[in-house]
Amino acid sequence: RSSSTSSGNMPSSGNDSMDRLLADAKRMRAENPKEKNGFDLVFGVKEIISTVITADFFLVCALLVWFVAGIFCSYVLKDDFVQIQFNNRFETIVQPALGVLMIGSAAGAIFNNEDEEAGWKDI
């Protein structure tokens, strides 16, 4: 009997904590004046920019490895093929990737300044 009483209390205790968690989430949504219909537009844009910049950063790192490999092949192996391929794709791949990274970094700085002026703190 005591085992059925203990197991009977577990689900209700779990439901109580879930109800409290949902109530807290509703209260926090109601307290945020910038949030409309469960979606904050500025936060969504910041997340998209952050994702694009992160992916672009790794692309630029890969391009740097390609460039260094081309230099290595040119000077050590005396084969310019890797460096020539990198140079052929510089205007079409490397420059746009660097441009996106610079523009995104500037946009991120602008968004961070707006948050600081509004009194928001990142957690």
XYZ file of N, CA and C in Angstrom:
369
model
N 0.798 -1.183 0.000
C 0.000 0.000 0.000
C 0.859 1.273 0.000
N 1.917 1.260 0.767
C 2.761 2.446 0.820
C 3.449 2.688 -0.528
N 3.768 1.584 -1.260
C 4.394 1.773 -2.566
C 3.423 2.394 -3.561
N 2.128 2.027 -3.484
C 1.163 2.624 -4.401
C 0.926 4.092 -4.044
N 1.007 4.434 -2.758
C 0.840 5.824 -2.356
C 2.009 6.668 -2.849
N 3.244 6.115 -2.750
C 4.409 6.871 -3.213
C 4.356 7.060 -4.716
N 4.029 5.978 -5.435
C 3.996 6.119 -6.882
C 2.824 6.988 -7.306
N 1.762 7.012 -6.531
C 0.631 7.869 -6.836
C 0.974 9.337 -6.661
N 1.874 9.660 -5.748
C 2.250 11.054 -5.511
C 3.232 11.564 -6.549
N 4.013 10.688 -7.150
C 5.032 11.116 -8.107
C 4.432 11.846 -9.303
N 3.410 11.297 -9.982
C 2.877 12.001 -11.138
C 2.272 13.353 -10.769
N 1.559 13.427 -9.622
C 0.957 14.701 -9.262
C 2.038 15.717 -8.921
N 3.123 15.267 -8.292
C 4.233 16.164 -8.004
C 4.867 16.653 -9.305
N 5.018 15.752 -10.276
C 5.546 16.127 -11.580
C 4.613 17.094 -12.291
N 3.303 16.850 -12.177
C 2.329 17.753 -12.796
C 2.351 19.124 -12.139
N 2.516 19.154 -10.803
C 2.576 20.432 -10.100
C 3.779 21.246 -10.554
N 4.926 20.602 -10.671
C 6.110 21.339 -11.098
C 5.975 21.788 -12.551
N 5.356 20.975 -13.388
C 5.126 21.359 -14.777
C 4.155 22.534 -14.849
N 3.100 22.505 -14.036
C 2.151 23.615 -14.006
C 2.824 24.905 -13.546
N 3.685 24.798 -12.527
C 4.413 25.982 -12.063
C 5.351 26.504 -13.147
N 6.009 25.596 -13.861
C 6.918 25.994 -14.938
C 6.156 26.714 -16.053
N 4.992 26.174 -16.429
C 4.180 26.819 -17.462
C 3.659 28.174 -17.001
N 3.265 28.257 -15.742
C 2.786 29.534 -15.198
C 3.911 30.570 -15.196
N 5.115 30.155 -14.846
C 6.262 31.071 -14.874
C 6.555 31.544 -16.294
N 6.473 30.632 -17.259
C 6.724 31.003 -18.655
C 5.676 32.002 -19.139
N 4.415 31.792 -18.792
C 3.362 32.736 -19.188
C 3.584 34.097 -18.542
N 3.988 34.101 -17.270
C 4.244 35.350 -16.568
C 5.410 36.102 -17.204
N 6.471 35.374 -17.564
C 7.631 36.019 -18.185
C 7.279 36.587 -19.554
N 6.457 35.887 -20.319
C 6.025 36.406 -21.631
C 5.197 37.664 -21.468
N 4.343 37.679 -20.452
C 3.497 38.849 -20.220
C 4.323 40.054 -19.775
N 5.433 39.819 -19.083
C 6.267 40.915 -18.590
C 7.143 41.520 -19.679
N 7.375 40.824 -20.781
C 8.244 41.325 -21.841
C 7.416 42.180 -22.800
N 7.561 43.518 -22.745
C 6.726 44.381 -23.595
C 7.097 44.324 -25.070
N 8.307 43.913 -25.418
C 8.726 43.878 -26.823
C 8.237 42.631 -27.534
N 7.821 41.647 -26.804
C 7.437 40.375 -27.417
C 5.971 40.433 -27.829
N 5.709 40.090 -29.082
C 4.344 40.090 -29.594
C 4.031 38.709 -30.139
N 2.947 38.144 -29.684
C 2.496 36.831 -30.150
C 3.575 35.762 -30.006
N 4.353 35.833 -28.955
C 5.354 34.808 -28.688
C 6.608 34.914 -29.523
N 6.782 36.003 -30.287
C 7.964 36.135 -31.136
C 8.478 37.567 -31.063
N 9.736 37.712 -30.754
C 10.374 39.016 -30.712
C 11.150 39.183 -32.016
N 10.753 40.126 -32.836
C 11.336 40.305 -34.168
C 12.825 40.621 -34.095
N 13.208 41.510 -33.194
C 14.621 41.886 -33.082
C 15.446 40.678 -32.668
N 14.926 39.907 -31.711
C 15.638 38.706 -31.269
C 15.765 37.712 -32.418
N 14.724 37.551 -33.217
C 14.774 36.641 -34.361
C 15.806 37.068 -35.389
N 15.864 38.368 -35.665
C 16.852 38.882 -36.621
C 18.257 38.680 -36.075
N 18.439 38.940 -34.778
C 19.753 38.746 -34.166
C 20.187 37.291 -34.256
N 19.277 36.373 -34.040
C 19.603 34.948 -34.118
C 19.981 34.545 -35.544
N 19.267 35.059 -36.526
C 19.578 34.748 -37.926
C 20.956 35.291 -38.289
N 21.216 36.555 -37.916
C 22.535 37.142 -38.197
C 23.629 36.347 -37.510
N 23.385 35.958 -36.276
C 24.378 35.189 -35.523
C 24.680 33.854 -36.201
N 23.649 33.188 -36.682
C 23.834 31.898 -37.357
C 24.611 32.072 -38.663
N 24.261 33.084 -39.440
C 24.952 33.334 -40.705
C 26.416 33.680 -40.452
N 26.667 34.523 -39.466
C 28.041 34.934 -39.171
C 28.862 33.748 -38.682
N 28.262 32.897 -37.872
C 28.984 31.712 -37.383
C 29.365 30.792 -38.539
N 28.415 30.520 -39.433
C 28.714 29.663 -40.588
C 29.767 30.314 -41.484
N 29.640 31.618 -41.697
C 30.595 32.330 -42.550
C 31.984 32.355 -41.920
N 32.051 32.458 -40.601
C 33.349 32.434 -39.929
C 34.081 31.126 -40.215
N 33.359 30.004 -40.127
C 33.999 28.719 -40.396
C 34.366 28.576 -41.873
N 33.580 29.154 -42.765
C 33.931 29.164 -44.185
C 35.222 29.951 -44.407
N 35.343 31.105 -43.764
C 36.559 31.918 -43.899
C 37.758 31.171 -43.321
N 37.561 30.461 -42.212
C 38.661 29.651 -41.646
C 39.097 28.560 -42.625
N 38.130 27.924 -43.283
C 38.464 26.893 -44.275
C 39.204 27.504 -45.461
N 38.782 28.698 -45.878
C 39.479 29.377 -46.971
C 40.901 29.753 -46.570
N 41.096 30.113 -45.317
C 42.448 30.407 -44.831
C 43.329 29.163 -44.882
N 42.768 28.020 -44.512
C 43.522 26.763 -44.591
C 43.877 26.473 -46.049
N 42.945 26.707 -46.970
C 43.206 26.510 -48.394
C 44.334 27.422 -48.864
N 44.303 28.691 -48.435
C 45.341 29.641 -48.817
C 46.713 29.206 -48.294
N 46.770 28.812 -47.021
C 48.036 28.370 -46.424
C 48.535 27.101 -47.108
N 47.611 26.194 -47.445
C 48.012 24.987 -48.168
C 48.572 25.345 -49.545
N 47.980 26.342 -50.182
C 48.499 26.793 -51.481
C 49.893 27.371 -51.366
N 50.135 28.149 -50.325
C 51.482 28.693 -50.105
C 52.474 27.569 -49.835
N 52.054 26.606 -49.010
C 52.920 25.468 -48.699
C 53.275 24.711 -49.980
N 52.261 24.427 -50.791
C 52.503 23.691 -52.037
C 53.400 24.484 -52.989
N 53.202 25.802 -53.034
C 54.005 26.633 -53.934
C 55.479 26.650 -53.544
N 55.756 26.823 -52.262
C 57.145 26.991 -51.831
C 57.851 25.690 -51.505
N 57.139 24.740 -50.918
C 57.782 23.496 -50.495
C 57.741 22.446 -51.598
N 56.577 22.239 -52.184
C 56.416 21.193 -53.194
C 56.687 21.696 -54.611
N 56.828 23.000 -54.751
C 57.075 23.629 -56.064
C 55.965 23.316 -57.072
N 54.734 23.291 -56.562
C 53.562 23.050 -57.403
C 52.545 24.159 -57.112
N 52.237 24.985 -58.090
C 51.367 26.142 -57.908
C 49.881 25.837 -58.117
N 49.521 24.605 -58.355
C 48.137 24.275 -58.696
C 47.154 24.734 -57.607
N 47.441 24.441 -56.341
C 46.518 24.784 -55.242
C 46.399 26.302 -55.116
N 47.512 26.999 -55.202
C 47.493 28.462 -55.095
C 46.761 29.096 -56.272
N 46.953 28.577 -57.460
C 46.267 29.105 -58.644
C 44.760 28.891 -58.532
N 44.342 27.719 -58.040
C 42.910 27.462 -57.866
C 42.297 28.414 -56.836
N 43.040 28.679 -55.764
C 42.568 29.639 -54.763
C 42.446 31.033 -55.392
N 43.458 31.450 -56.125
C 43.446 32.776 -56.756
C 42.306 32.910 -57.767
N 41.994 31.823 -58.492
C 40.901 31.863 -59.469
C 39.541 32.052 -58.800
N 39.401 31.609 -57.570
C 38.127 31.701 -56.858
C 38.087 32.829 -55.826
N 39.120 33.664 -55.824
C 39.201 34.715 -54.823
C 38.043 35.701 -54.937
N 37.766 36.198 -56.146
C 36.712 37.197 -56.322
C 35.314 36.616 -56.151
N 35.139 35.359 -56.508
C 33.792 34.782 -56.460
C 33.441 34.163 -55.113
N 34.430 33.725 -54.337
C 34.144 33.050 -53.072
C 34.726 33.796 -51.875
N 36.002 34.126 -51.946
C 36.693 34.669 -50.774
C 36.228 36.080 -50.449
N 36.200 36.961 -51.417
C 35.787 38.336 -51.143
C 34.364 38.431 -50.605
N 33.370 37.750 -51.204
C 32.026 37.808 -50.608
C 31.978 37.241 -49.184
N 32.713 36.161 -48.938
C 32.710 35.577 -47.592
C 33.292 36.555 -46.571
N 34.379 37.221 -46.948
C 34.970 38.223 -46.048
C 34.034 39.423 -45.874
N 33.366 39.824 -46.941
C 32.426 40.939 -46.858
C 31.248 40.637 -45.950
N 30.686 39.441 -46.083
C 29.570 39.044 -45.218
C 30.020 39.021 -43.765
N 31.214 38.534 -43.517
C 31.732 38.482 -42.149
C 31.903 39.892 -41.583
N 32.430 40.807 -42.356
C 32.618 42.180 -41.871
C 31.281 42.893 -41.658
N 30.361 42.759 -42.605
C 29.051 43.406 -42.468
C 28.279 42.814 -41.292
N 28.341 41.513 -41.150
C 27.658 40.871 -40.028
C 28.241 41.263 -38.696
N 29.538 41.419 -38.634
C 30.170 41.863 -37.391
C 29.723 43.277 -37.044
N 29.640 44.144 -38.038
C 29.165 45.506 -37.803
C 27.704 45.505 -37.369
N 26.879 44.680 -38.005
C 25.468 44.592 -37.623
C 25.333 44.057 -36.200
N 26.152 43.087 -35.847
C 26.121 42.564 -34.475
C 26.504 43.611 -33.465
N 27.484 44.455 -33.804
C 27.885 45.534 -32.901
C 26.758 46.553 -32.753
N 26.057 46.838 -33.831
C 24.943 47.789 -33.769
C 23.836 47.241 -32.882
N 23.494 45.964 -33.056
C 22.450 45.368 -32.222
C 22.863 45.339 -30.759
N 24.126 45.067 -30.470
C 24.577 45.043 -29.088
C 24.503 46.432 -28.474
N 24.835 47.483 -29.237
C 24.735 48.847 -28.723
C 23.294 49.218 -28.424
N 22.358 48.803 -29.280
C 20.940 49.076 -29.034
C 20.474 48.385 -27.763
N 20.931 47.162 -27.525
C 20.547 46.444 -26.320
C 21.084 47.128 -25.074
N 22.326 47.615 -25.124
C 22.908 48.286 -23.974
C 22.190 49.599 -23.691
N 21.820 50.337 -24.736
C 21.111 51.589 -24.554
C 19.728 51.361 -23.969
N 19.102 50.255 -24.321
C 17.768 49.943 -23.807
C 17.828 49.379 -22.393
N 19.032 49.122 -21.902
C 19.171 48.603 -20.547
C 19.078 47.098 -20.466
N 19.168 46.417 -21.595
C 19.079 44.963 -21.602
C 20.442 44.389 -21.265
N 20.427 43.291 -20.581
C 21.665 42.596 -20.253
C 21.552 41.184 -20.812
N 22.606 40.739 -21.508
C 22.636 39.350 -21.987
C 22.943 38.442 -20.826
N 22.234 37.335 -20.791
C 22.444 36.362 -19.706
C 23.310 35.253 -20.191
